[in-house]
Amino acid sequence: MNYDLIILGGGPAGYNAAERAGHAGLNTLLIEKRAVGGVCLNEGCIPSKTLLNSAKMYDHARHSEKYGVTTEGAKIDHKAVIERKGRVVNQLVSGIKAGLKASKVTLIEAEGIIDGKNADGSYNVKVSGETHTAQRLLICTGSYAFVPPIPGAKEAMAAGVAMTNREILDMTVVPSDLVIVGGGVIGMEMASYFNSIGSKVTVVEMLDHIGGPTDIDLAKILQKNYEKKGINFVLGAKVTEVKTDSVVYEKDGKTEAVKADKILLSIGRRASTQGVGLESIGVQLERGAVVTDRFMKTNVANVYAAGDVNGKSMLAHTAYREGEVAVNNMLGKKDVMRYNAIPAVIYTSPEVGSVGETEATAKEKGIDYSVVKVPMQYSGRYIAENEGGDGILKLVIDKKYNRLIGCHMIANYASEIIVSAVEMIEAQMRIDEIKEIVFPHPSVGEVIREAIFQVK
Ligand code: NAI
């Protein structure tokens, strides 16, 4: 069949773009080889948040005495949590399929491979022995968990001891000793869940801090919170071997090992560009990812790419927006992708929410900046609801333009609160303009208003 647009990959970039394109009247084919909803919905964002919510309820039940509430006999049934996760995922996948249908998008659940260009400028895509053509392509093939070439890693994976995010979210046993290699986003979220449900968790991280590019003050507070909860952090450690009962690492010139009955490898993801047929039309790659411009165009005419496959931000919400930018440009509406106000959240407890420049990136870029740092205790509601909470909020201000360019907080609901800072940065609001915004009182988010009034 001939379409106006063929989209390869039905994750957040692909399914959202397909709906937008379908609504706009483009005859659209969406091809997904594994599961509609992609990694985010099936083995990432949503499943992990479902697990973390159960852990949060369990933690509340066990540690509520300080709020005058005693709960006896609280239990968590990990198997039931995993079963519920399956139901949540199914419900959302059905919702996406209904949305695609309502937008008149054709969905094929099979592998699609690009197979060259025709004389009329259309592109071929082979699916289950059939060839479909379209004037435009949108590549949204996502990313995969990187398995490091560390001796023993592949064997430990084959033995079912080592896992990536995909397998761990389906694991029904509670490991007694879980070793997490990589203290980034996935590592910390899974460390949080398994710590809550009773595993002895060790995080082995190559850098001298957890949380990757997270503001260093926040990363330290996060680590301290989890050390108190019993997680063992081994930082500045290089993993040299993965065995089926331990992880071996080098730290300060010494070789040591930590016992493990399960191992999570969470050391980053790589763009999925192999086996897609990109070479058949000459799509340019850089370090394995598709090169895109501000309009989400690749180097090939009428071929766009959005989501993890371009390796730019690797977040579902970035993918949504990139897909929309691509579709708008296809439709002749000029739309430009901006990356300066994309929020990032680590859904631990407390949560970490960040947007824009950190002190480190502002310094790197030579921006003349100032910083305001306030404890979350500036918020009455935070104190009322977070006994002993040690959260902070940091604002980064561009002194030249008197604008907010970064906001970083560690506190529960940071994932929701950070949105107000996203809007301020996206709208390039000046500090004096932000001062006029009224926040609800009492709310945890009003701490942003408090901090804004401290900008000199
Ligand atoms: P990541 O890039 O966040 O963290 C990987 C960590 O592994 C880094 O701290 C790195 O220094 C460390 N590392 C690398 N090689 C190592 C080695 N050999 N030994 C020890 N440590 C090593 O990657 P992660 O956690 O796997 O997440 C993958 C992607 O998924 C990220 O792009 C992330 O943004 C996305 N994601 C986002 C979530 C969210 O928004 N809440 C949740 C989960 C994933």
XYZ file of C-alpha atoms and ligand atoms in Angstrom:
500
model
C 0.000 0.000 0.000
C 1.009 3.596 -0.489
C 0.887 5.993 2.479
C 1.652 9.664 3.113
C 3.793 8.682 6.075
C 5.318 5.478 7.435
C 6.516 5.539 11.027
C 8.915 2.844 12.192
C 8.569 2.197 15.916
C 5.533 2.579 18.166
C 7.063 4.005 21.351
C 6.324 7.507 22.701
C 7.915 9.214 19.658
C 6.178 6.993 17.111
C 2.675 6.469 18.511
C 2.224 10.114 19.480
C 3.492 11.339 16.094
C 1.191 8.823 14.371
C -1.833 10.197 16.232
C -0.877 13.791 15.401
C -0.280 12.932 11.742
C -3.498 10.944 11.490
C -5.485 13.798 13.035
C -3.936 16.205 10.559
C -5.177 14.030 7.704
C -1.997 12.197 6.692
C -2.618 8.623 5.631
C -0.272 7.079 8.206
C 1.125 3.590 8.755
C 2.706 2.811 12.122
C 4.884 -0.307 12.309
C 5.868 -1.806 15.675
C 7.824 -5.046 15.977
C 7.572 -5.703 19.705
C 4.898 -3.920 21.739
C 2.956 -0.729 21.079
C 3.962 1.827 23.701
C 7.633 0.931 23.354
C 10.160 0.618 26.154
C 8.583 3.426 28.203
C 5.199 1.818 28.498
C 6.134 -1.843 28.483
C 9.486 -2.103 30.219
C 10.481 1.351 31.451
C 8.729 4.438 32.779
C 5.276 3.061 33.522
C 6.124 -0.401 34.932
C 8.825 1.083 37.165
C 6.484 3.769 38.474
C 3.861 1.127 39.227
C 6.398 -0.807 41.304
C 7.701 2.317 43.017
C 4.192 3.366 44.008
C 3.600 0.038 45.758
C 6.937 0.396 47.553
C 5.996 3.916 48.616
C 2.705 2.682 50.117
C 4.549 -0.085 51.925
C 7.145 2.374 53.254
C 4.410 4.708 54.444
C 2.712 1.848 56.257
C 5.927 0.761 57.967
C 7.282 4.177 58.893
C 4.170 6.127 59.805
C 4.706 6.214 63.596
C 6.342 9.619 63.328
C 3.021 10.930 62.014
C 1.078 9.335 64.854
C -0.102 6.374 62.812
C 0.768 2.792 63.667
C 0.303 0.000 61.200
C 0.933 -3.556 62.215
C 1.681 -6.455 59.954
C 2.233 -4.449 56.744
C 3.432 -6.753 53.984
C 4.345 -6.352 50.352
C 3.615 -9.140 47.902
C 6.137 -8.610 45.108
C 4.395 -11.111 42.836
C 1.092 -9.249 43.214
C 2.896 -5.969 42.490
C 4.284 -7.442 39.252
C 0.835 -8.761 38.319
C -0.723 -5.334 38.871
C 2.037 -3.800 36.755
C 0.942 -6.100 33.909
C -2.659 -4.893 34.207
C -1.586 -1.218 34.234
C 0.518 -1.751 31.109
C -2.305 -3.586 29.309
C -4.775 -0.830 30.097
C -2.448 1.839 28.719
C -1.536 -0.157 25.598
C -5.260 -0.579 24.859
C -5.702 3.172 25.283
C -2.947 3.901 22.771
C -4.412 1.457 20.268
C -7.815 3.117 20.629
C -6.195 6.548 20.097
C -4.464 5.316 16.933
C -7.725 3.919 15.620
C -9.549 7.172 16.359
C -6.845 8.997 14.387
C -7.306 6.580 11.471
C -3.733 5.311 11.726
C -3.010 1.867 10.269
C -1.061 -0.225 12.766
C 0.997 -3.250 11.759
C 2.559 -5.239 14.583
C 5.566 -6.765 12.844
C 9.120 -5.828 11.931
C 9.524 -3.164 9.246
C 12.737 -2.744 7.261
C 13.462 0.210 4.969
C 14.302 -1.062 1.513
C 15.509 1.776 -0.682
C 14.005 4.687 -2.555
C 11.939 4.740 -5.772
C 12.241 7.006 -8.823
C 9.135 8.984 -7.721
C 10.852 9.882 -4.436
C 8.861 7.442 -2.292
C 10.490 5.033 0.145
C 9.939 1.281 0.447
C 9.363 -0.463 3.744
C 9.166 -4.255 3.852
C 6.865 -5.843 6.428
C 6.095 -9.554 6.591
C 7.026 -10.081 2.938
C 4.943 -7.129 1.689
C 6.295 -3.787 0.504
C 4.618 -0.538 1.565
C 5.605 2.861 0.212
C 5.392 6.413 1.512
C 6.564 9.869 0.534
C 7.805 10.439 4.075
C 9.442 8.315 6.759
C 9.711 8.932 10.478
C 12.264 6.744 12.251
C 11.371 6.125 15.894
C 13.132 2.821 16.544
C 14.239 3.808 20.055
C 17.114 2.369 22.041
C 18.247 -0.784 23.820
C 19.967 -1.395 27.144
C 23.705 -1.536 26.682
C 25.320 -4.727 27.942
C 28.966 -3.912 28.615
C 31.753 -6.059 27.208
C 32.768 -6.994 30.750
C 34.005 -10.585 31.129
C 31.188 -12.834 32.310
C 28.357 -10.328 31.662
C 26.849 -12.242 28.745
C 27.152 -15.581 30.549
C 25.526 -14.163 33.690
C 22.713 -12.807 31.496
C 22.258 -16.238 29.896
C 22.149 -17.825 33.359
C 19.337 -15.457 34.365
C 21.453 -13.843 37.092
C 22.330 -10.609 35.327
C 19.522 -8.542 33.840
C 18.653 -5.274 32.180
C 15.576 -3.140 32.931
C 13.535 -5.457 30.680
C 13.999 -8.636 32.707
C 14.089 -7.094 36.183
C 10.613 -5.626 35.784
C 9.217 -9.119 35.238
C 11.225 -10.863 37.942
C 8.877 -12.342 40.513
C 11.489 -13.352 43.105
C 12.894 -10.920 45.649
C 16.685 -11.197 45.435
C 18.466 -11.387 48.767
C 21.610 -9.667 47.426
C 20.990 -7.388 44.457
C 24.005 -5.702 42.891
C 23.274 -2.804 40.570
C 25.996 -1.854 38.122
C 25.477 1.831 37.263
C 24.042 4.393 39.680
C 22.156 6.413 37.038
C 18.405 6.799 36.664
C 17.425 3.153 36.177
C 19.961 2.013 38.762
C 18.643 4.359 41.450
C 14.955 3.711 40.770
C 15.430 -0.047 40.951
C 17.728 0.294 43.974
C 14.911 2.218 45.663
C 12.263 -0.406 44.936
C 14.285 -3.464 45.911
C 15.627 -1.741 49.034
C 12.029 -1.082 50.116
C 10.911 -4.660 49.556
C 13.780 -6.187 51.509
C 16.743 -6.907 49.209
C 20.240 -6.042 50.336
C 21.208 -3.604 47.573
C 24.701 -2.563 46.488
C 25.175 0.079 43.788
C 28.524 -0.075 41.983
C 29.190 3.142 40.068
C 32.188 4.147 37.989
C 31.922 7.882 38.752
C 32.472 9.407 42.187
C 28.770 10.278 42.434
C 25.379 8.801 41.610
C 22.686 10.329 39.380
C 24.837 11.073 36.303
C 24.386 14.724 35.276
C 22.154 15.529 38.291
C 23.267 18.586 40.276
C 25.974 17.346 42.625
C 24.392 18.736 45.829
C 21.173 16.862 45.045
C 23.032 13.664 44.144
C 24.811 13.740 47.520
C 21.541 14.207 49.431
C 19.954 11.359 47.468
C 22.879 9.094 48.304
C 22.736 10.043 51.991
C 19.005 9.283 52.123
C 19.538 5.836 50.635
C 22.589 5.085 52.778
C 20.340 5.670 55.783
C 17.893 3.182 54.301
C 20.659 0.605 54.038
C 21.906 0.764 50.440
C 25.624 0.185 50.043
C 27.282 2.511 47.498
C 30.603 1.616 45.935
C 31.640 4.693 43.971
C 34.638 5.256 41.731
C 34.660 1.535 41.042
C 35.301 -0.166 37.725
C 33.545 -3.486 37.270
C 36.037 -5.986 35.864
C 34.049 -9.209 35.972
C 30.467 -10.304 36.371
C 30.076 -13.774 37.892
C 26.931 -15.739 38.611
C 27.342 -15.161 42.354
C 29.242 -11.869 42.589
C 30.433 -8.710 40.883
C 34.159 -8.030 40.835
C 35.423 -4.452 40.732
C 38.572 -2.398 41.013
C 38.617 0.540 43.381
C 41.637 2.543 44.504
C 43.936 -0.002 42.886
C 42.427 -2.927 44.787
C 40.287 -5.748 43.409
C 37.234 -6.583 45.464
C 34.003 -8.499 45.021
C 30.459 -8.100 46.235
C 28.087 -11.029 46.623
C 25.074 -11.136 44.310
C 22.209 -13.478 43.585
C 20.822 -11.043 41.006
C 22.646 -8.317 39.075
C 21.122 -5.356 37.261
C 23.170 -3.868 34.439
C 22.022 -0.262 34.107
C 24.898 1.524 32.485
C 23.068 3.369 29.757
C 21.239 2.815 26.508
C 22.216 2.884 22.833
C 20.207 4.006 19.803
C 18.571 1.158 17.852
C 19.801 1.741 14.321
C 20.914 -1.727 13.256
C 18.730 -3.923 11.072
C 16.378 -1.049 10.205
C 17.617 -0.647 6.611
C 18.838 2.918 7.181
C 21.858 2.253 4.967
C 19.568 1.452 2.014
C 18.636 5.148 1.807
C 21.892 6.593 3.203
C 20.748 7.937 6.582
C 23.699 9.488 8.383
C 24.659 8.128 11.809
C 27.000 9.549 14.395
C 28.222 7.305 17.225
C 25.472 4.867 16.297
C 22.602 7.390 16.501
C 20.650 9.039 13.657
C 21.778 12.622 13.068
C 18.845 15.069 13.192
C 18.553 18.845 12.911
C 16.266 21.251 14.791
C 13.332 20.204 12.600
C 14.004 16.504 13.311
C 15.086 16.042 9.692
C 17.814 13.573 8.825
C 20.261 14.141 5.967
C 17.834 12.342 3.598
C 14.948 14.297 2.040
C 11.564 13.669 3.730
C 13.104 11.283 6.257
C 12.785 12.376 9.886
C 13.821 10.783 13.175
C 12.512 11.290 16.716
C 13.031 9.777 20.158
C 15.943 7.788 21.604
C 17.133 6.789 18.118
C 18.763 10.212 17.668
C 20.561 9.799 21.009
C 19.945 13.402 22.013
C 17.987 13.176 25.241
C 16.618 9.629 25.624
C 13.519 10.604 27.567
C 9.926 9.734 26.661
C 8.715 13.312 26.990
C 11.486 14.542 24.682
C 10.384 11.859 22.227
C 6.751 13.072 22.261
C 7.808 16.596 21.423
C 10.376 15.555 18.797
C 7.733 13.478 17.023
C 5.381 16.457 16.994
C 8.084 18.752 15.639
C 8.731 16.246 12.846
C 5.033 15.984 11.920
C 4.525 19.766 12.014
C 7.444 20.269 9.647
C 6.122 17.568 7.328
C 2.837 19.478 7.236
C 4.654 22.676 6.311
C 4.236 24.268 9.763
C 7.666 25.446 10.857
C 8.404 24.041 14.293
C 11.747 23.911 16.043
C 12.903 21.457 18.713
C 14.410 23.076 21.810
C 16.249 21.095 24.466
C 16.891 23.827 27.056
C 13.737 23.274 29.138
C 13.345 19.495 29.198
C 12.698 18.214 32.695
C 14.450 15.149 34.095
C 13.155 13.214 37.071
C 14.490 10.375 39.183
C 11.467 8.745 40.806
C 13.174 7.763 44.012
C 11.864 8.739 47.430
C 12.594 11.633 47.727
C 12.206 12.407 44.052
C 14.748 14.442 42.132
C 13.431 16.932 39.575
C 15.671 19.012 37.337
C 15.303 21.349 34.412
C 17.743 23.544 32.545
C 21.281 24.464 33.439
C 23.041 23.138 36.514
C 25.872 25.116 38.059
C 28.260 22.768 36.291
C 26.763 23.218 32.803
C 26.351 26.989 33.263
C 30.042 27.219 34.164
C 31.003 25.020 31.207
C 29.067 27.290 28.832
C 30.642 30.436 30.266
C 27.281 31.848 31.405
C 27.450 34.620 33.999
C 25.154 32.982 36.574
C 24.123 33.148 40.193
C 22.650 30.444 42.403
C 19.969 30.502 45.079
C 19.831 27.471 47.327
C 17.071 27.023 49.898
C 16.036 24.146 52.135
C 12.659 22.636 51.349
C 11.695 23.486 54.945
C 10.829 26.929 53.614
C 7.554 25.280 52.672
C 5.129 24.740 55.548
C 3.464 21.889 53.752
C 6.811 20.177 53.228
C 7.472 20.285 56.979
C 3.958 19.051 57.739
C 4.354 16.082 55.436
C 8.077 15.251 55.525
C 9.241 14.583 59.064
C 13.043 14.941 59.093
C 13.124 15.824 55.367
C 16.430 17.237 54.136
C 15.408 18.312 50.614
C 16.739 21.403 48.903
C 15.858 23.611 45.954
C 18.461 25.257 43.754
C 17.792 27.918 41.168
C 20.312 28.948 38.528
C 19.884 32.485 37.220
C 21.353 34.109 34.135
C 22.653 37.386 35.588
C 22.906 39.119 32.227
C 19.233 38.688 31.315
C 17.924 38.261 34.898
C 16.199 35.032 33.831
C 15.718 31.653 35.427
C 17.757 29.106 33.472
C 17.815 26.128 35.849
C 15.786 24.616 38.682
C 16.785 21.533 40.666
C 14.986 20.045 43.625
C 15.090 16.969 45.786
C 11.783 16.455 47.555
C 8.716 14.365 47.062
C 6.503 15.385 44.178
C 9.468 17.159 42.563
C 8.255 15.371 39.407
C 5.036 17.404 39.500
C 6.423 20.642 40.930
C 9.233 20.941 38.393
C 6.663 21.648 35.652
C 6.185 25.222 36.902
C 9.913 25.859 36.488
C 9.803 24.232 33.032
C 7.169 26.775 32.000
C 9.174 29.685 33.408
C 12.306 28.627 31.545
C 10.467 27.783 28.328
C 8.742 31.181 28.385
C 12.110 32.843 29.151
C 10.524 34.642 32.095
C 12.468 37.290 33.922
C 12.803 37.100 37.707
C 10.557 40.165 38.198
C 7.857 38.507 36.068
C 8.070 35.257 38.053
C 7.607 37.238 41.292
C 4.095 38.136 40.129
C 2.991 34.479 39.880
C 0.721 33.344 42.727
C 1.228 29.789 44.003
C -1.343 27.902 46.073
C -0.666 27.979 49.809
C 0.245 25.747 51.456
C 1.988 23.830 48.729
C 5.452 22.346 48.428
C 5.866 24.052 45.055
C 5.619 27.537 46.531
C 9.202 27.093 47.687
C 10.103 28.176 44.144
C 8.403 31.512 44.830
C 10.288 31.815 48.140
C 13.588 31.182 46.384
C 12.829 33.620 43.560
C 12.511 36.427 46.120
C 16.044 35.663 47.259
C 17.562 36.307 43.845
C 19.842 39.333 44.178
P 22.316 6.370 32.883
O 23.105 6.945 31.788
O 21.310 7.187 33.595
O 23.313 5.821 34.035
C 24.318 4.896 33.783
C 25.347 4.960 34.898
O 26.200 3.856 34.750
C 26.213 6.204 34.854
O 26.211 6.812 36.120
C 27.591 5.656 34.483
O 28.645 6.376 35.064
C 27.531 4.256 35.041
N 28.419 3.288 34.408
C 28.701 3.169 33.082
N 29.548 2.129 32.892
C 29.795 1.582 34.112
C 30.565 0.485 34.579
N 31.251 -0.285 33.725
N 30.591 0.228 35.902
C 29.880 0.996 36.765
N 29.138 2.035 36.383
C 29.076 2.333 35.071
O 21.679 5.029 32.283
P 20.500 4.111 32.792
O 20.272 4.291 34.259
O 20.845 2.761 32.287
O 19.232 4.690 32.044
C 19.168 4.593 30.626
C 18.311 5.658 30.013
O 16.969 5.513 30.384
C 18.765 7.049 30.386
O 18.939 7.763 29.210
C 17.632 7.587 31.192
O 17.442 8.969 30.948
C 16.425 6.769 30.747
N 15.524 6.596 31.884
C 14.848 7.655 32.367
C 14.051 7.519 33.488
C 13.362 8.705 34.031
O 13.228 9.701 33.344
N 12.915 8.669 35.281
C 13.879 6.244 34.166
C 14.674 5.215 33.596
C 15.441 5.401 32.493
